[in-house]
Short mmCIF file of C-alpha atoms in Angstrom, two decimals:
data_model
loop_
_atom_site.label_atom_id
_atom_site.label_comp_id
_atom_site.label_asym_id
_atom_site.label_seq_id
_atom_site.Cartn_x
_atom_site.Cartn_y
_atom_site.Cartn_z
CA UNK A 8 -1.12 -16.84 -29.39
CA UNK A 9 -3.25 -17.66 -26.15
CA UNK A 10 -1.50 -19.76 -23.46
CA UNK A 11 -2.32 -21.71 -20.74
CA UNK A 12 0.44 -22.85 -18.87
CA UNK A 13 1.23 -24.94 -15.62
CA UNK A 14 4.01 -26.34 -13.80
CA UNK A 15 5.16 -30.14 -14.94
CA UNK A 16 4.58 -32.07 -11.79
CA UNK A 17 3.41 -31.60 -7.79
CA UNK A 18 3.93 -33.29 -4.93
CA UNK A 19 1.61 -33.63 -1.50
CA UNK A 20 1.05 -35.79 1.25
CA UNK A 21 -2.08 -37.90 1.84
CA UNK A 22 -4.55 -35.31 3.95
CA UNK A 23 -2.88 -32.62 2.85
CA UNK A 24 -4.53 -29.64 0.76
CA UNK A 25 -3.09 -29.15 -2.55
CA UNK A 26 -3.01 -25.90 -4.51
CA UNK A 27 -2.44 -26.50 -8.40
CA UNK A 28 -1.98 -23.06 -10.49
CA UNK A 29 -2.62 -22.35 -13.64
CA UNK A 30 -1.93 -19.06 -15.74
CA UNK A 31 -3.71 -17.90 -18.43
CA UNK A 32 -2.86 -14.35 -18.95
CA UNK A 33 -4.18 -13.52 -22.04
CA UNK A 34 -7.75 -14.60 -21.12
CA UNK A 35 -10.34 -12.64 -22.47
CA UNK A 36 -13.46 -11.48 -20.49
CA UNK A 37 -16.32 -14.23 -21.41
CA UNK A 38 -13.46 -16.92 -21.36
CA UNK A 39 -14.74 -19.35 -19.21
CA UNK A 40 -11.68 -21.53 -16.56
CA UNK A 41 -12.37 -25.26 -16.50
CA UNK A 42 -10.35 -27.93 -15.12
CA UNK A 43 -10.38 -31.77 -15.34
CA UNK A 44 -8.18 -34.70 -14.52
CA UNK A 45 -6.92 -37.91 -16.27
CA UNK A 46 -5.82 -41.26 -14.53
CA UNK A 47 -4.28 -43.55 -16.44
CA UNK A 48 -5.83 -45.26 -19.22
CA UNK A 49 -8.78 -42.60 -19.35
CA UNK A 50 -10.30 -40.11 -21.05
CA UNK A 51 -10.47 -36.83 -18.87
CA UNK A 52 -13.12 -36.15 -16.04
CA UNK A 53 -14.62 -32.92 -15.33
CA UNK A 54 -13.54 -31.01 -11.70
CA UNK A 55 -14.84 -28.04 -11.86
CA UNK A 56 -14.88 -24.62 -13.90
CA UNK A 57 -15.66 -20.72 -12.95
CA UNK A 58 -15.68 -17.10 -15.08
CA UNK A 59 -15.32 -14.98 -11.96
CA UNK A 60 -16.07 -16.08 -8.53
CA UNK A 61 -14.63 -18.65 -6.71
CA UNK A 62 -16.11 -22.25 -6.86
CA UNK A 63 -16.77 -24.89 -4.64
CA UNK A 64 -18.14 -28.11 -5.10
CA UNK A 65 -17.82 -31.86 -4.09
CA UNK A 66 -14.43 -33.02 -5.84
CA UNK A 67 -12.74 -28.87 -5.51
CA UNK A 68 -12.28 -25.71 -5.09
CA UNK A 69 -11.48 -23.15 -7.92
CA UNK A 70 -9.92 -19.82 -6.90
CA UNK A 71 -9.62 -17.80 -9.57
CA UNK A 72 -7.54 -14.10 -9.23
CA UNK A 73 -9.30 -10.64 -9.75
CA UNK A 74 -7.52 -10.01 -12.97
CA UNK A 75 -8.57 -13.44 -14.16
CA UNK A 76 -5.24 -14.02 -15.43
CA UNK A 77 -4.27 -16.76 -13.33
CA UNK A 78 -6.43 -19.35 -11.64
CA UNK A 79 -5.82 -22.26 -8.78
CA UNK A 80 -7.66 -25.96 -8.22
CA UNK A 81 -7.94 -26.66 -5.08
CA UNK A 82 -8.06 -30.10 -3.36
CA UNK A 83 -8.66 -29.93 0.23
CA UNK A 84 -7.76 -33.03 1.48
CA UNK A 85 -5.61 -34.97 -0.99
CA UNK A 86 -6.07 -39.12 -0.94
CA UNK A 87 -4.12 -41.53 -3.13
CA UNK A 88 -7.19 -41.68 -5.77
CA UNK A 89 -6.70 -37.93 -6.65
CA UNK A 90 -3.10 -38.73 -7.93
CA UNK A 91 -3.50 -37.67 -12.01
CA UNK A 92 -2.97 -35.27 -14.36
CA UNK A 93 -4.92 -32.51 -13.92
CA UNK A 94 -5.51 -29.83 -16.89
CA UNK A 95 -6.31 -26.33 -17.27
CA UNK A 96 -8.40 -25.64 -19.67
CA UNK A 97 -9.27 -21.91 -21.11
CA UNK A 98 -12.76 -22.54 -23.12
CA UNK A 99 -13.28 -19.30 -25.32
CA UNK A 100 -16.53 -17.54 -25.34
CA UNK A 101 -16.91 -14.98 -28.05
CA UNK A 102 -17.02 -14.63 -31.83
CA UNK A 103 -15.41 -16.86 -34.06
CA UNK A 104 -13.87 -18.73 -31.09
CA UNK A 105 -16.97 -19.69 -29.62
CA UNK A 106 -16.20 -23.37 -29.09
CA UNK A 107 -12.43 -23.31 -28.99
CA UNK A 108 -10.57 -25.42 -25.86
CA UNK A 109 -7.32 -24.51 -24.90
CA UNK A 110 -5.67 -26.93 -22.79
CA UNK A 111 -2.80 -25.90 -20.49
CA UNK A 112 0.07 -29.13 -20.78
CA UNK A 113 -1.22 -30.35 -17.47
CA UNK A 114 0.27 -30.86 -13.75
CA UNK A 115 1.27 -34.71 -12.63
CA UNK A 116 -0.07 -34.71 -9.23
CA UNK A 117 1.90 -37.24 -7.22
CA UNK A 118 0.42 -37.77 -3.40
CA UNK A 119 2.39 -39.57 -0.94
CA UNK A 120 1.03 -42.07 1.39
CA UNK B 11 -25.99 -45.01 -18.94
CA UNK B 12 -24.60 -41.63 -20.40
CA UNK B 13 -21.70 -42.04 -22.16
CA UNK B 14 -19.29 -41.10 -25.42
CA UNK B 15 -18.36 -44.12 -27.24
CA UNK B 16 -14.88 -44.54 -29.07
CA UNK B 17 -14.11 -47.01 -31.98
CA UNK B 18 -11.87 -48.58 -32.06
CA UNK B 19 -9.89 -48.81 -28.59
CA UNK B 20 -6.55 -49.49 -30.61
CA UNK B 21 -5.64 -49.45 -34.31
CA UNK B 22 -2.85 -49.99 -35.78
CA UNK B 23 -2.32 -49.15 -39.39
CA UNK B 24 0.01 -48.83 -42.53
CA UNK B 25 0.77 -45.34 -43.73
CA UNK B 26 -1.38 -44.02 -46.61
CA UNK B 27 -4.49 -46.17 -45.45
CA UNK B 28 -7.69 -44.34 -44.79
CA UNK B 29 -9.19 -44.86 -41.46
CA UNK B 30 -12.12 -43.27 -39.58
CA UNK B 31 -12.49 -43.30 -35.96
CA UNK B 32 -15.77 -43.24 -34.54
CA UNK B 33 -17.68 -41.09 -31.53
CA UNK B 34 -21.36 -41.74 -30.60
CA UNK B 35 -22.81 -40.25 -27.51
CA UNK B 36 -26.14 -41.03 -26.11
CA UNK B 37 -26.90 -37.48 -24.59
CA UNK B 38 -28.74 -36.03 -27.59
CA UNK B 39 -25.54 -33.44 -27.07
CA UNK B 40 -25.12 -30.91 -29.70
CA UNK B 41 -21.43 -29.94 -29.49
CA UNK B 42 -19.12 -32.72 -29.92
CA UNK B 43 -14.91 -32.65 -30.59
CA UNK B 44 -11.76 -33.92 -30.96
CA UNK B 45 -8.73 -33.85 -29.30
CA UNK B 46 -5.12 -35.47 -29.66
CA UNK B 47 -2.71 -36.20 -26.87
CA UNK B 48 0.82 -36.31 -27.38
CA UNK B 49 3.78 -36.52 -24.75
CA UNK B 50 5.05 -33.35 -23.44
CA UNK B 51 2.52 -31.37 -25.91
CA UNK B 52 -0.88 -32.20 -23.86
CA UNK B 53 -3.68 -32.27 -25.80
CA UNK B 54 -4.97 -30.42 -28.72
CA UNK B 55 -8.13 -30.08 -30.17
CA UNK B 56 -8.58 -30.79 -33.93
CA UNK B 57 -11.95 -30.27 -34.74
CA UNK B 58 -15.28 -29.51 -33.17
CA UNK B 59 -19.13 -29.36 -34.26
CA UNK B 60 -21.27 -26.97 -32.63
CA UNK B 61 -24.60 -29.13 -34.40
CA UNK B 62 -25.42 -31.37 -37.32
CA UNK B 63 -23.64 -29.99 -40.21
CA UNK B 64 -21.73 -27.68 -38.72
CA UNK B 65 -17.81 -28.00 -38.05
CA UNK B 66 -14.95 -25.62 -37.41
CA UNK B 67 -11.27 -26.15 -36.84
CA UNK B 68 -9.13 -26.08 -34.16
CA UNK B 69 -5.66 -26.06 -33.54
CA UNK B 70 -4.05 -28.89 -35.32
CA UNK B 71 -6.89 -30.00 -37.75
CA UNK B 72 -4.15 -30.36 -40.93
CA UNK B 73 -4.18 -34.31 -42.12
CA UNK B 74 -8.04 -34.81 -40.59
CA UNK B 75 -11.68 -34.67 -41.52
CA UNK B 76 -14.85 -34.62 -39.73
CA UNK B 77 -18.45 -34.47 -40.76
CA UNK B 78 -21.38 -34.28 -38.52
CA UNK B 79 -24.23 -35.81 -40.60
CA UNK B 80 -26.60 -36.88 -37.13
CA UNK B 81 -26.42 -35.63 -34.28
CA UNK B 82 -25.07 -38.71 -31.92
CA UNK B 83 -21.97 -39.85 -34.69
CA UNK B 84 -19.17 -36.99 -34.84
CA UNK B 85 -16.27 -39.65 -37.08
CA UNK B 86 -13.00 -38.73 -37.27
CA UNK B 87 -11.21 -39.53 -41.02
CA UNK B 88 -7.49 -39.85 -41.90
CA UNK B 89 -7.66 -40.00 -45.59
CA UNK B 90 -4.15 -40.76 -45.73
CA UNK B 91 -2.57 -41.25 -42.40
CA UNK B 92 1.51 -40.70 -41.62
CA UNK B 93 3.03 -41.77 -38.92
CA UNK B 94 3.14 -37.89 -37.22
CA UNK B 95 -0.46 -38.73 -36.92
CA UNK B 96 0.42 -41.49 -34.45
CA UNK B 97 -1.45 -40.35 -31.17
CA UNK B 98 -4.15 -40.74 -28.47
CA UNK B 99 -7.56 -39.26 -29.50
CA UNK B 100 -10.50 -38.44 -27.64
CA UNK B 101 -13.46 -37.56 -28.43
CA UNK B 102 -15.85 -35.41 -26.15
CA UNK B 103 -19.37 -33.96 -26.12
CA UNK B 104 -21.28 -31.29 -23.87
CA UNK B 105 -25.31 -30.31 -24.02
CA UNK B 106 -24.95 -27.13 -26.67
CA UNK B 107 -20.97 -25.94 -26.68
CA UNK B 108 -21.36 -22.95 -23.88
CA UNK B 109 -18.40 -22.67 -22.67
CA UNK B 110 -20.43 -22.90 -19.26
CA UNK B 111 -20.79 -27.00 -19.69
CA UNK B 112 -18.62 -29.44 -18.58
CA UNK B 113 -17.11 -31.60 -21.16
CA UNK B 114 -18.27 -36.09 -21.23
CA UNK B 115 -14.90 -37.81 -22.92
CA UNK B 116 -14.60 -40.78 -24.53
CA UNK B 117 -11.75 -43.46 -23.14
CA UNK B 118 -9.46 -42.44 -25.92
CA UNK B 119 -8.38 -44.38 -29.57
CA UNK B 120 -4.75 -45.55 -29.58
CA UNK B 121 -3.20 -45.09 -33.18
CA UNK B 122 -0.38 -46.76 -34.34
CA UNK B 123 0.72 -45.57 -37.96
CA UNK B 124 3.66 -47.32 -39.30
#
């Protein structure tokens, strides 16, 4: 059975980058890596996603390894607004998959003033 | 504005009742889904429509229907709700299902079954 998986909770400082990880070893090679967030009381908001290279935009960074088999969000700068739940999510690409999600259990990001 | 619309917020209900739960987006989007969230098991998804008429399972679709009759309404039916069905839904949507879209969520149906 495919897994996503990702450690409970996190801590950081305000200003402070924060690296969350995610594994997903049994990805397969179309899979595509997303990753959103939920605050409280809301429905979950897009960050960012990748299949190979590295990503960058406004909100992230996504790192993801060679092997594909493990990925990392990146926030540069943590503030106190970026303090949420953040998911992994393993979106399948091929056959009778082909609109699957596969959510990882999510990381509680706590930042500290 | 662009958005995925939920219906109701909360609902509370009596075991055995039918219910339906509604999505609408306003992004002519073709793929629409749903998803429950329960503590310390994250969310799942339960069903998901890749067009009109067209719906496939996912991981924990036992105890639900869907049907996908137009493309902007993608309702979610408990013919005969328990109370393991009591959860947080959402409901997304995303241009045409490619795994290369990003995903618009709804703010989520609270479910009470008693």
């Amino acid at each position: 059975d495919a897994k996503t998986t990702q450690p409970n909770s996190m801590e950081s400082n305000e200003e402070e980058p924060v690296h969350l990880p995610c594994n997903h070893s049994t990805i397969s090679g179309t899979d595509y890596i997303h990753w959103y967030r939920q605050l409280p009381s809301q429905g979950p908001e897009y960050v960012i996603h990748g299949l190979t290279s590295n990503v960058n935009n406004r909100m992230a960074s996504l790192a993801i390894a060679e092997d594909r088999k493990s990925s990392t969000l990146i926030l540069h700068r943590a503030t106190l607004r970026d303090a949420a739940v953040y998911y992994c999510i393993r979106r399948d690409a091929g056959g009778t998959s082909y609109g699957k999600l596969t959510f990882g259990q999510g990381t509680i990001l706590t930042v500290h003033p | 504005e662009a958005q995925v619309t939920q219906n109701p917020r909360y609902l509370i209900t009596v075991t055995g009742k039918k219910l339906t739960v509604t999505c609408s987006q306003n992004m002519n989007h073709e793929y629409m889904s749903w998803y429950r969230q329960d503590p310390g098991l994250g969310l799942r998804q339960i069903y998901y429509s890749m067009n009109v008429e067209v719906t496939d399972k996912g991981d924990v679709p036992e105890g639900y229907k869907v049907s996908r009759k137009e493309k902007r309404n993608f309702p979610l039916i408990l013919e005969s709700p328990s109370p393991n069905q009591t959860s947080l839904y959402f409901c997304a949507s995303s241009p045409q299902g490619h795994p290369n879209e990003k995903l618009f969520f709804g703010s989520g149906t609270q479910l009470s079954v008693l």
